[in-house]
Amino acid sequence: MASDPLIPINTPFKYNIGVNYESWGNGRTGYSITADIDQITQYFGLIKTFHDVAVGTVNPNDPIIDPTQQQVISYVVNTANVELAMGTLNNALAQGGFGQPWAPGLMTSSNYTDKWVQMLIDAFGSTAKVQAHLKIILLGNEIDQNGPPPGDPSFGAYKTWIPQAFDNLSGSLSKYGLASIPVSTTIANYGVSNAIAVNVSAYIESHWSHAWVGGKPVVFYNQYTQATSQGPMSSTDYAPVINYFESVYQQLHGKIEPFIGETGYSTFYSQPNQIKVYEQISAWLSGQYQNGGKTVPMFAFDAFDQPSRTPPVEVSFGIFAEDGSHRPTGLKPGLTLPSWTKLPISISGDDRMALFSGVFSPGMTVDGGDGTDTLVLAEPQSVDLSAGKLVGVERLEGSSGGDIVKMTAEGLIAFDFIDLRGGADLLDIISGPGGLPTATTAVGFDAEDALNLQGVLAGRAAVNVIKGAGGVTLGIGGLDLQLVGDFSGGDFMTVARGVGVDAHTLVTFERFLPRLSEGVQVDASSINGVTNEPFLTGDGVVRFVLELKSAVSAHNNTLGVYKVAADGTIFDVNIVFFGTLSVPAAARTVSLGVPGNNEKLGFFLIQDGFDHYGNLSDNLSFVTPGTTAPADFGGGVPPILRSTALGSLTAAPIFHSFATLNLGDANQVLSGVEPGGRELQIGFEDLPTTTGDNDFQDIVIGIRVFPDDQLLV
């Protein structure tokens, strides 16, 4: 990868550089925020703003979104490939100044930050939209220059107000489902003599969330060219600015990634001088970009001039020109920007590349370059590799926890080897327009992992499983998946469900049913409930068939079945066998019909049900205790079986295949696959597992689905 230490390993942004945008206009009479951002997004996909709450509200402790910021947010939410870094006003950290006494900032109150986050969610429209479009929140701007100065009686308190605001906002974001949104701030001049800059940077470093930017702290620092006899920020030599950012990195000892919050040049000192400075900025960043596709994250200041700013040098930092009505007309004359400013980041490197949660985003490219390169999931995560592009990456390595990795079938076969490693992982493969490719690829696969093929319906009979040394080969159409692992003691099952765009096949490895004998206690590790619940889920197409394999018990138990709707309601309760001890051979196989889409099958055993109730009619239902309302799968209490004719049936214990419906969430069943992978077998225990013999062979059933031999891609 590129060697410049200023280039971060991880960034919250999809783009390398962005631009600052002052939404208030500040003297730009007649300006249009929509027209402004239309212009900006021709060159940038990343925008940084300065405003959050409306100024002058009746109750400042009840935040209302600034109307201009709302326009920016609405634009970003409704426009593809535009990201936002959002600052707050400085009164979030300290109120007062300008001749007034200083007071703690608004965000030193956790009640306020709770309201502020709710305001933010309302402004974006939903929590999901905040997560999708807002990449970082910056507390205040240049906080070392915009609060109580050294020597002020409130300066010592100010150093505590900032951490309070940081903690409160972080906590409120987490409270309302936005724990992944980083919180940081912006420093004007970092140096050992700047107590605010040093203390706040250190506090952010030590309190940075592991969920933010791969766990590496980020702080924004601003810097402009040096003063000359012409005035402040008038030098056209950008080298000292580069040296400054490099020195900041060194002073931070690499523990914080310094991002450039503001830099640029004012045409107050002439347009040719602005061009000269931006040429140096572009050359610096392009050198980084050409050596790996990444740069130090930087925000140019500013998008547009601000006519009412003072002193005069502050007016003309804009990089875009305007007409007399303050409508954008393109970049200022003679100013150019690199062609890659709006291209998504390309991560390139050699050997092993760490990918942290939330880093890989749509349009991103990971370029491994030459040699054998491995993309490593540095922490458990859900990552959609189909949204970007992988170049020169030969291997994929999962984290030690459960990962969800989505990729196209073409992306799958581009890897020489995929090692899912520890945890229960899901490899989600999207079949392309041409179906599954005819190719072979190797996957390190554990018994607890799963493979999902989108756009494919592959019944188990259509999947060829060849066992060999060190694993098996799954043949699905022309695609051969060489799964590396220990697959003894079980077999593979497929769950082919869905129609049209929802068609998919889930492939899992299931253990065989353990050997069951009357009165012989099963090892506790084998009491697993129903391990393959997706197999018992319908799609409105597949038909389920149940076979009574055996029934050995002192009780003449009753076996029933019901459906669980997508909303959790238990319905369509039926008896399969009134008494399981006397079922004729010809009557042991029963069709369970065709459950609707996302309807689950559940089974229940009534202990000695035949002796208690005989041939129960099918006017049965499970209800919530104390009511006649249909029971809910997630109700948290065992439901009551009710007969229209007999009322509540409570004379005998009832045990369910779903542990959550049993008293104490007890597992009253165990399950396993029949050799060949086409049948799921379930064994019931007809006594409470706390007091029974736990032989789990009181009723043993097998479930199959039809068709199970289709192969549709």
XYZ file of C-alpha atoms in Angstrom:
713
model
C 0.000 0.000 0.000
C 0.981 3.667 -0.245
C 3.717 4.629 2.225
C 2.608 8.171 3.177
C 1.639 7.876 6.876
C -1.066 10.516 6.440
C -3.070 8.079 4.312
C -5.330 6.277 6.796
C -5.858 2.539 6.779
C -9.589 3.144 7.187
C -11.904 6.039 6.453
C -15.631 6.529 7.015
C -15.923 8.012 3.547
C -16.336 6.476 0.123
C -14.365 9.345 -1.402
C -10.890 10.716 -0.747
C -11.694 14.412 -0.696
C -14.714 16.636 -0.226
C -15.643 20.284 0.069
C -16.916 22.518 2.864
C -20.302 24.104 2.222
C -21.677 27.088 4.157
C -25.447 26.639 3.845
C -26.287 30.031 5.370
C -25.044 31.874 2.294
C -23.622 34.811 4.290
C -24.474 37.581 1.870
C -25.232 35.465 -1.226
C -28.615 37.065 -1.850
C -30.873 34.876 -3.969
C -28.691 31.764 -3.720
C -30.206 28.289 -4.073
C -28.999 25.366 -1.969
C -30.214 22.920 -4.603
C -28.324 24.760 -7.347
C -25.245 24.954 -5.121
C -25.150 21.225 -4.414
C -25.974 20.401 -8.025
C -22.751 22.235 -8.844
C -20.759 20.683 -6.006
C -21.748 17.124 -6.914
C -20.319 17.509 -10.393
C -16.907 17.395 -8.706
C -17.423 15.938 -5.215
C -19.397 13.129 -3.617
C -18.526 14.271 -0.094
C -19.794 17.458 1.592
C -19.001 18.914 5.027
C -21.380 21.382 6.682
C -21.299 23.545 9.811
C -24.886 23.812 11.075
C -27.245 21.646 13.066
C -29.923 23.488 15.055
C -31.872 26.576 14.102
C -30.638 29.763 15.770
C -33.062 31.929 17.737
C -35.577 29.246 18.643
C -37.958 29.949 21.519
C -36.449 27.175 23.629
C -32.824 26.404 22.719
C -33.028 23.252 24.854
C -35.642 21.837 22.472
C -33.615 21.556 19.242
C -35.124 22.197 15.830
C -33.133 21.477 12.678
C -31.680 24.504 10.914
C -33.828 25.001 7.780
C -30.823 25.358 5.480
C -29.252 22.215 6.931
C -32.549 20.412 6.371
C -32.314 21.317 2.684
C -28.803 19.888 2.540
C -29.888 16.696 4.294
C -32.904 16.252 2.017
C -30.688 16.647 -1.031
C -28.175 14.096 0.236
C -30.869 11.574 1.195
C -32.490 11.806 -2.226
C -29.299 11.734 -4.293
C -27.249 8.632 -4.944
C -23.543 8.570 -4.083
C -23.437 11.725 -1.950
C -22.120 11.566 1.629
C -22.325 14.094 4.452
C -19.956 15.062 7.270
C -22.012 17.254 9.590
C -20.710 19.758 12.082
C -22.521 21.404 14.972
C -22.551 24.987 16.109
C -19.975 25.843 18.750
C -22.737 26.418 21.317
C -22.935 22.635 21.549
C -19.712 22.899 23.593
C -19.771 26.383 25.116
C -22.401 29.125 25.183
C -21.751 32.822 25.601
C -18.676 34.832 24.715
C -18.663 38.059 22.705
C -18.858 40.036 25.929
C -21.155 37.582 27.693
C -20.106 35.117 30.411
C -19.293 31.634 29.207
C -21.593 28.755 30.145
C -21.652 25.005 29.495
C -22.644 24.048 25.973
C -25.998 22.547 25.090
C -24.573 19.067 24.613
C -23.237 18.899 28.148
C -26.810 17.753 28.884
C -27.629 14.153 27.949
C -31.310 15.096 27.833
C -30.441 17.613 25.119
C -28.358 15.145 23.103
C -31.231 12.641 23.263
C -33.507 15.277 21.733
C -30.795 16.280 19.267
C -30.427 12.726 17.951
C -34.202 12.399 17.627
C -34.155 15.671 15.670
C -31.439 14.235 13.439
C -33.419 11.056 12.728
C -36.497 13.125 11.889
C -34.444 15.309 9.544
C -33.122 12.305 7.616
C -36.409 10.416 7.727
C -35.259 7.276 9.519
C -32.409 5.721 11.442
C -31.467 3.705 8.360
C -31.152 6.876 6.268
C -28.898 8.489 8.859
C -26.655 5.434 8.771
C -26.613 5.390 4.975
C -25.776 9.055 4.357
C -24.199 10.627 7.466
C -20.589 9.527 7.869
C -19.361 11.537 10.866
C -20.541 14.240 13.291
C -18.093 16.984 14.256
C -18.591 18.803 17.554
C -18.090 22.503 16.889
C -15.504 24.002 14.565
C -11.970 25.052 15.460
C -12.841 24.509 19.097
C -9.438 25.736 20.269
C -10.321 29.203 18.923
C -14.075 29.334 19.555
C -14.463 28.857 23.293
C -13.181 30.406 26.525
C -9.554 31.387 25.850
C -6.640 30.610 28.182
C -6.797 32.985 31.128
C -10.584 33.181 31.075
C -12.162 31.999 34.355
C -14.134 29.386 32.385
C -11.169 27.962 30.490
C -10.625 25.112 32.952
C -14.315 24.219 32.830
C -14.301 24.352 29.017
C -11.760 21.531 28.995
C -14.386 19.384 30.765
C -17.409 20.551 28.763
C -16.023 19.129 25.527
C -15.584 15.556 26.862
C -19.059 15.768 28.436
C -20.558 16.700 25.081
C -18.589 13.951 23.344
C -19.786 11.305 25.807
C -23.388 12.515 25.795
C -23.697 12.612 22.026
C -22.009 9.221 21.653
C -24.367 7.750 24.238
C -27.472 9.226 22.640
C -26.475 7.975 19.202
C -26.044 4.490 20.633
C -29.347 4.757 22.521
C -31.265 5.436 19.318
C -29.605 2.857 17.096
C -26.828 5.007 15.625
C -23.825 3.611 17.479
C -21.934 3.253 14.185
C -21.853 7.037 13.510
C -18.451 8.431 14.618
C -18.182 11.587 16.725
C -15.119 13.832 16.545
C -14.215 17.518 16.333
C -12.104 20.059 14.444
C -8.907 21.718 15.713
C -7.492 24.937 14.235
C -3.869 24.749 15.383
C -2.423 21.651 16.988
C 0.634 22.088 19.161
C 1.956 21.097 22.570
C 1.168 24.583 23.927
C -2.484 24.362 22.825
C -4.160 22.749 25.836
C -7.568 22.349 24.179
C -6.100 20.763 21.048
C -3.877 18.379 23.007
C -6.378 17.421 25.717
C -9.341 16.936 23.405
C -7.333 14.918 20.881
C -6.117 12.674 23.700
C -9.633 12.283 25.097
C -11.058 11.302 21.729
C -8.233 8.805 21.270
C -8.929 7.092 24.601
C -12.729 7.136 24.225
C -13.013 6.270 20.542
C -15.523 3.505 19.846
C -14.325 0.241 18.332
C -17.363 0.489 16.031
C -16.073 3.715 14.450
C -13.803 3.663 11.399
C -12.350 0.276 12.223
C -11.500 1.379 15.747
C -8.858 3.967 14.705
C -9.501 7.466 16.153
C -9.997 10.375 13.756
C -9.704 14.112 14.471
C -9.982 16.927 11.922
C -7.266 19.608 11.766
C -7.355 22.811 9.695
C -4.432 24.658 8.143
C -3.816 27.333 5.506
C -0.723 28.849 3.954
C 1.441 31.117 6.066
C 1.187 34.876 6.448
C 3.366 37.267 4.458
C 3.629 41.027 4.312
C 0.424 40.950 2.222
C -1.584 39.554 5.108
C -2.697 36.344 6.822
C -2.874 33.149 4.755
C -1.305 34.933 1.773
C 1.730 32.774 0.994
C 1.503 30.742 -2.196
C 3.913 28.103 -0.908
C 1.886 25.078 0.203
C 4.883 23.017 1.356
C 4.729 24.329 4.967
C 1.080 23.207 5.142
C 2.075 19.689 4.116
C 4.879 19.793 6.673
C 2.385 20.898 9.324
C 0.076 17.927 8.766
C 3.035 15.556 8.754
C 4.236 17.048 12.045
C 0.761 16.666 13.564
C 0.832 12.991 12.656
C 4.226 12.641 14.316
C 3.102 14.484 17.459
C 0.099 12.168 17.692
C 2.488 9.190 17.451
C 0.268 7.525 14.874
C -2.464 6.960 17.469
C -4.900 9.326 15.744
C -5.573 9.707 12.032
C -5.362 13.454 11.247
C -7.955 14.361 8.600
C -7.798 17.764 6.908
C -10.974 19.632 7.843
C -10.179 22.853 5.973
C -7.511 24.083 3.604
C -7.470 26.301 0.534
C -6.709 29.835 -0.627
C -8.580 33.115 -0.933
C -8.808 34.991 -4.226
C -8.575 38.137 -2.103
C -4.892 37.705 -2.961
C -5.744 37.171 -6.670
C -7.175 34.345 -8.716
C -3.764 33.334 -10.152
C -2.494 32.818 -6.609
C -5.460 30.579 -5.762
C -4.749 28.557 -8.902
C -1.097 28.231 -7.908
C -1.930 26.924 -4.430
C -4.548 24.465 -5.663
C -2.089 23.150 -8.240
C 0.248 22.272 -5.354
C -2.586 20.679 -3.368
C -3.627 18.641 -6.407
C -0.062 17.532 -7.105
C 0.408 16.418 -3.494
C -2.828 14.460 -3.330
C -2.454 13.022 -6.830
C 0.950 11.662 -5.854
C -0.708 9.823 -2.995
C -3.585 8.680 -5.176
C -1.349 7.266 -7.887
C 0.455 5.155 -5.314
C -2.541 3.168 -4.134
C -5.821 4.913 -4.907
C -6.101 6.650 -1.533
C -5.205 10.059 -0.122
C -5.343 11.759 3.222
C -9.034 12.739 3.629
C -9.298 16.455 2.865
C -12.070 19.055 2.625
C -11.426 22.105 0.466
C -12.506 25.433 1.926
C -14.840 26.695 0.610
C -17.393 25.824 -2.047
C -18.556 29.437 -2.539
C -17.497 32.920 -1.530
C -19.213 34.469 1.508
C -19.701 38.195 0.812
C -20.627 39.197 4.365
C -17.655 37.555 6.094
C -15.004 39.633 7.830
C -12.117 40.370 7.558
C -12.068 40.723 3.740
C -9.690 37.790 3.231
C -12.443 35.498 4.600
C -14.815 36.461 1.780
C -13.202 34.806 -1.226
C -12.164 31.225 -0.396
C -14.797 29.771 -2.729
C -13.659 27.522 -5.568
C -16.855 27.881 -7.610
C -17.752 30.983 -9.597
C -21.213 32.595 -9.565
C -23.313 34.934 -11.668
C -24.915 38.138 -10.401
C -27.753 36.159 -8.810
C -25.312 33.919 -6.948
C -26.034 30.931 -9.142
C -23.019 28.653 -9.771
C -21.236 28.831 -13.119
C -18.527 26.190 -12.640
C -15.059 26.385 -11.131
C -13.452 29.798 -10.890
C -11.584 30.689 -14.100
C -8.352 28.743 -14.500
C -8.970 26.495 -11.490
C -8.881 22.746 -12.096
C -9.337 19.716 -9.855
C -7.988 16.185 -10.263
C -10.196 13.905 -12.355
C -10.459 11.388 -9.511
C -12.124 13.639 -6.905
C -15.511 11.978 -7.393
C -14.224 8.450 -7.940
C -14.804 5.990 -5.096
C -11.767 5.057 -3.063
C -9.587 2.260 -4.361
C -7.775 0.319 -1.637
C -4.680 -1.279 -3.052
C -2.045 -3.231 -1.276
C 0.135 -6.290 -1.115
C -0.188 -9.516 0.808
C -2.810 -9.026 3.579
C -5.356 -6.201 3.631
C -7.535 -5.649 6.708
C -11.169 -4.773 6.081
C -13.024 -3.331 9.058
C -16.774 -3.213 9.525
C -18.508 -0.492 7.539
C -15.497 0.409 5.403
C -16.379 -1.366 2.152
C -19.083 0.661 0.433
C -20.820 0.722 -2.971
C -18.462 1.605 -5.787
C -15.293 0.972 -3.787
C -12.396 -0.878 -5.403
C -9.973 -3.137 -3.546
C -6.835 -3.593 -5.623
C -4.346 -6.164 -4.394
C -1.793 -5.471 -7.076
C 0.779 -8.138 -7.836
C 1.480 -11.307 -5.915
C -0.904 -13.354 -3.811
C -3.107 -11.025 -1.806
C -5.596 -11.752 0.954
C -8.534 -9.603 2.001
C -8.982 -10.161 5.742
C -12.177 -9.344 7.615
C -10.598 -7.750 10.659
C -13.730 -8.111 12.794
C -17.098 -9.905 12.550
C -19.154 -8.052 9.977
C -21.685 -8.100 7.175
C -20.048 -7.006 3.936
C -21.467 -6.821 0.416
C -18.518 -7.363 -1.906
C -20.887 -7.354 -4.886
C -21.331 -3.604 -4.363
C -17.729 -2.838 -5.279
C -14.850 -4.245 -7.262
C -12.051 -6.621 -6.298
C -8.910 -6.581 -8.419
C -5.892 -8.799 -7.886
C -7.220 -10.286 -4.635
C -6.729 -14.042 -4.615
C -7.880 -15.012 -1.123
C -10.587 -14.005 1.332
C -10.235 -14.681 5.044
C -13.110 -14.289 7.496
C -12.890 -13.062 11.059
C -12.911 -15.256 14.142
C -16.625 -14.519 14.624
C -19.730 -14.895 12.508
C -19.512 -13.067 9.170
C -22.040 -12.498 6.396
C -20.277 -12.118 3.056
C -22.239 -11.351 -0.095
C -20.682 -11.596 -3.541
C -21.565 -12.462 -7.104
C -20.939 -15.936 -8.475
C -18.279 -14.410 -10.721
C -16.685 -12.786 -7.680
C -16.731 -16.133 -5.894
C -14.758 -17.970 -8.548
C -12.246 -15.107 -8.792
C -10.853 -16.209 -5.432
C -8.370 -19.043 -5.272
C -9.496 -19.780 -1.732
C -12.070 -18.450 0.732
C -11.560 -19.294 4.401
C -14.617 -18.395 6.467
C -12.785 -19.319 9.692
C -14.516 -19.243 13.107
C -18.104 -18.475 13.989
C -21.348 -19.222 12.180
C -20.711 -17.636 8.785
C -22.995 -17.104 5.796
C -21.598 -16.956 2.267
C -24.297 -15.280 0.160
C -23.798 -15.837 -3.583
C -25.737 -13.928 -6.243
C -26.287 -15.813 -9.484
C -25.752 -13.632 -12.547
C -27.867 -13.383 -15.717
C -25.963 -16.327 -17.166
C -26.634 -18.496 -14.127
C -23.946 -20.245 -12.144
C -20.548 -20.331 -13.864
C -18.862 -23.574 -14.816
C -15.858 -23.353 -12.533
C -14.241 -24.669 -9.376
C -13.352 -22.752 -6.236
C -12.281 -23.748 -2.723
C -13.956 -22.644 0.500
C -12.900 -23.287 4.089
C -16.278 -24.291 5.512
C -17.241 -25.347 9.045
C -20.243 -27.410 10.093
C -21.923 -24.288 11.498
C -21.496 -22.239 8.302
C -24.104 -21.794 5.569
C -24.142 -21.070 1.852
C -27.000 -19.147 0.239
C -27.416 -19.120 -3.550
C -29.598 -16.232 -4.701
C -31.454 -16.783 -7.958
C -31.044 -20.567 -7.717
C -33.496 -23.333 -6.772
C -31.494 -26.494 -6.163
C -33.280 -29.433 -4.574
C -31.105 -31.817 -2.609
C -31.432 -34.536 -5.234
C -29.963 -32.112 -7.784
C -26.834 -31.424 -5.716
C -23.948 -33.808 -6.175
C -21.911 -34.374 -2.997
C -18.561 -36.110 -3.425
C -16.566 -36.749 -0.268
C -12.808 -36.733 -0.482
C -9.719 -36.249 1.620
C -10.056 -33.038 3.638
C -13.589 -32.159 2.597
C -16.299 -32.518 -0.022
C -17.138 -31.169 -3.447
C -20.632 -29.782 -3.931
C -21.672 -29.852 -7.563
C -24.518 -27.455 -8.361
C -25.032 -27.141 -12.085
C -21.596 -26.418 -13.523
C -20.265 -24.897 -10.298
C -18.092 -27.117 -8.124
C -17.506 -25.841 -4.603
C -14.635 -27.599 -2.891
C -15.518 -27.268 0.785
C -12.531 -27.814 3.045
C -13.408 -29.128 6.497
C -14.558 -32.076 8.573
C -17.891 -33.318 7.268
C -18.028 -36.693 8.965
C -21.086 -37.586 11.005
C -23.599 -35.734 8.867
C -24.712 -34.636 5.423
C -25.620 -31.540 3.468
C -29.190 -30.289 3.164
C -30.639 -27.734 0.786
C -33.582 -25.422 1.366
C -34.785 -24.336 -2.085
C -37.487 -21.714 -1.595
C -39.033 -18.674 -3.234
C -40.206 -17.732 -6.697
C -38.959 -15.131 -9.169
C -36.541 -12.640 -7.663
C -36.970 -14.271 -4.243
C -35.718 -17.682 -5.402
C -32.804 -18.921 -3.323
C -31.212 -22.068 -1.966
C -29.729 -22.354 1.497
C -27.078 -25.073 1.866
C -26.117 -26.266 5.353
C -24.306 -29.200 6.914
C -26.430 -31.071 9.447
C -25.452 -33.819 11.870
C -27.057 -37.244 11.697
C -29.662 -38.074 14.308
C -27.877 -39.772 17.226
C -28.581 -43.433 17.954
C -31.750 -43.571 20.082
C -32.753 -46.407 22.420
C -35.545 -46.821 24.957
C -34.419 -45.655 28.372
C -30.918 -44.678 27.229
C -30.159 -41.044 27.998
C -28.916 -38.995 25.063
C -25.706 -37.022 25.542
C -26.588 -33.426 26.443
C -24.570 -32.082 23.494
C -26.963 -33.847 21.095
C -30.111 -32.172 22.479
C -30.143 -29.505 19.788
C -33.796 -28.684 19.109
C -34.646 -28.227 15.433
C -31.336 -27.144 13.945
C -32.585 -26.557 10.413
C -35.668 -24.405 10.958
C -35.426 -22.882 7.449
C -36.134 -26.385 6.095
C -39.536 -26.251 7.834
C -40.427 -22.880 6.272
C -42.757 -22.732 3.281
C -42.898 -20.537 0.204
C -46.355 -21.328 -1.158
C -44.887 -23.897 -3.562
C -43.168 -26.792 -1.781
C -45.244 -29.561 -0.199
C -44.257 -31.168 3.091
C -44.649 -34.855 3.888
C -44.277 -36.387 7.357
C -43.435 -40.008 8.101
C -43.749 -41.581 11.540
C -40.435 -43.422 11.830
C -40.996 -44.965 15.276
C -42.826 -44.538 18.578
C -41.582 -46.321 21.698
C -43.046 -45.081 24.964
C -45.148 -45.966 27.971
C -47.528 -43.219 26.786
C -49.865 -43.343 23.809
C -48.934 -39.851 22.713
C -50.770 -37.569 20.316
C -48.761 -35.753 17.625
C -49.968 -32.486 16.114
C -48.807 -29.818 13.714
C -49.465 -26.110 13.292
C -48.273 -23.178 11.238
C -46.610 -20.000 12.443
C -47.381 -16.934 10.319
C -44.733 -14.394 9.413
C -46.045 -12.138 12.210
C -45.685 -14.946 14.783
C -49.353 -15.972 15.039
C -49.896 -19.709 15.592
C -52.741 -21.047 13.434
C -54.086 -24.044 11.498
C -53.661 -26.507 14.378
C -54.226 -30.145 13.381
C -53.726 -33.619 14.787
C -51.471 -35.864 12.692
C -51.702 -39.037 14.805
C -54.241 -39.429 17.631
C -52.237 -42.233 19.235
C -48.719 -42.923 18.016
C -48.469 -46.464 19.431
C -50.996 -47.994 17.046
C -50.515 -46.342 13.650
C -50.808 -48.858 10.778
C -47.837 -49.000 8.421
C -49.954 -47.741 5.530
C -50.990 -44.652 7.531
C -47.576 -43.586 8.765
C -46.930 -41.160 5.881
C -49.049 -37.989 5.890
C -49.063 -34.915 3.649
C -48.808 -31.651 5.583
C -49.815 -29.570 2.584
C -48.269 -26.425 1.150
C -47.562 -23.706 3.749
C -47.629 -20.138 2.493
C -44.620 -17.915 1.983
C -42.586 -17.571 5.213
C -45.000 -19.781 7.162
C -43.198 -22.178 9.513
C -44.260 -25.652 10.565
C -44.258 -26.481 14.267
C -45.015 -29.789 15.960
C -46.440 -30.640 19.364
C -46.749 -33.788 21.469
C -49.619 -34.309 23.917
C -48.346 -36.682 26.582
C -50.641 -39.754 26.636
C -53.010 -37.666 24.537
C -55.011 -40.605 23.157
C -55.875 -41.885 26.621
C -56.869 -38.382 27.745
C -58.755 -37.104 24.714
C -59.171 -39.934 22.209
C -59.726 -38.825 18.621
C -59.589 -35.053 18.963
C -61.441 -33.115 16.291
C -59.560 -30.588 14.219
C -61.343 -27.547 15.652
C -58.254 -26.741 17.679
C -56.234 -23.619 18.358
C -53.390 -22.464 20.549
C -54.307 -19.383 22.564
C -52.542 -16.996 24.902
C -53.163 -18.063 28.526
C -56.209 -16.387 30.039
C -57.587 -15.329 26.642
C -59.109 -16.745 23.490
C -56.683 -14.773 21.300
C -54.399 -16.802 19.013
C -51.063 -17.461 20.653
C -47.985 -15.628 19.448
C -44.727 -17.425 18.729
C -42.834 -14.719 20.592
C -45.307 -14.400 23.442
C -42.864 -15.637 26.065
C -45.284 -18.070 27.763
C -46.397 -21.611 26.818
C -49.696 -21.387 24.901
C -52.875 -23.235 25.855
C -54.417 -25.801 23.482
C -58.102 -25.094 23.073
C -60.886 -27.134 21.497
C -64.082 -25.506 20.310
C -66.031 -28.417 21.749
C -64.026 -29.220 24.889
C -62.565 -25.863 25.872
C -59.026 -25.623 27.243
C -57.145 -28.922 27.098
C -54.947 -28.843 30.190
C -55.251 -32.408 31.490
C -51.961 -33.516 29.918
C -48.562 -31.850 29.368
C -47.855 -30.551 25.861
C -44.350 -30.289 24.423
C -43.417 -28.237 21.344
C -40.692 -28.522 18.734
C -40.021 -24.809 19.364
C -38.181 -24.527 22.681
C -39.507 -21.002 23.273
C -43.041 -22.415 23.577
C -42.064 -24.878 26.303
C -41.918 -24.155 30.006
C -38.495 -22.771 30.815
C -37.582 -22.754 27.095
C -36.741 -26.449 27.397
C -35.608 -28.373 24.327
C -38.039 -31.310 24.082
C -36.771 -32.415 20.677
C -33.518 -33.144 18.931
C -32.958 -33.345 15.214
C -30.627 -34.628 12.542
C -30.423 -35.381 8.857
C -30.966 -38.733 7.214
C -28.017 -39.938 5.086
C -28.515 -38.455 1.643
C -29.640 -35.101 3.013
C -33.263 -35.270 1.837
C -35.006 -35.828 5.157
C -34.936 -33.956 8.468
C -35.596 -36.279 11.388
C -36.934 -35.120 14.757
C -37.031 -37.103 17.996
C -39.388 -36.153 20.867
C -39.028 -36.611 24.614
C -42.474 -37.037 26.234
C -41.360 -36.208 29.779
C -39.924 -32.909 31.053
C -36.202 -32.989 30.351
C -35.528 -32.033 33.978
C -37.131 -35.283 35.252
C -37.462 -37.647 32.253
C -35.170 -40.315 30.870
C -34.175 -38.055 27.965
C -34.087 -40.883 25.444
C -35.834 -38.717 22.801
C -37.245 -41.730 20.955
C -40.817 -41.517 22.272
C -41.805 -40.241 18.820
C -39.419 -40.005 15.867
C -40.619 -38.393 12.639
C -39.041 -37.609 9.281
C -39.935 -34.571 7.147
C -39.375 -34.271 3.417
C -40.315 -31.650 0.845
C -41.430 -32.060 -2.739
C -40.163 -31.286 -5.257
C -36.591 -31.807 -4.090
C -34.929 -32.603 -7.399
C -35.318 -29.301 -9.247
C -32.396 -27.238 -10.525
C -33.549 -23.829 -11.696
C -31.095 -20.977 -12.190
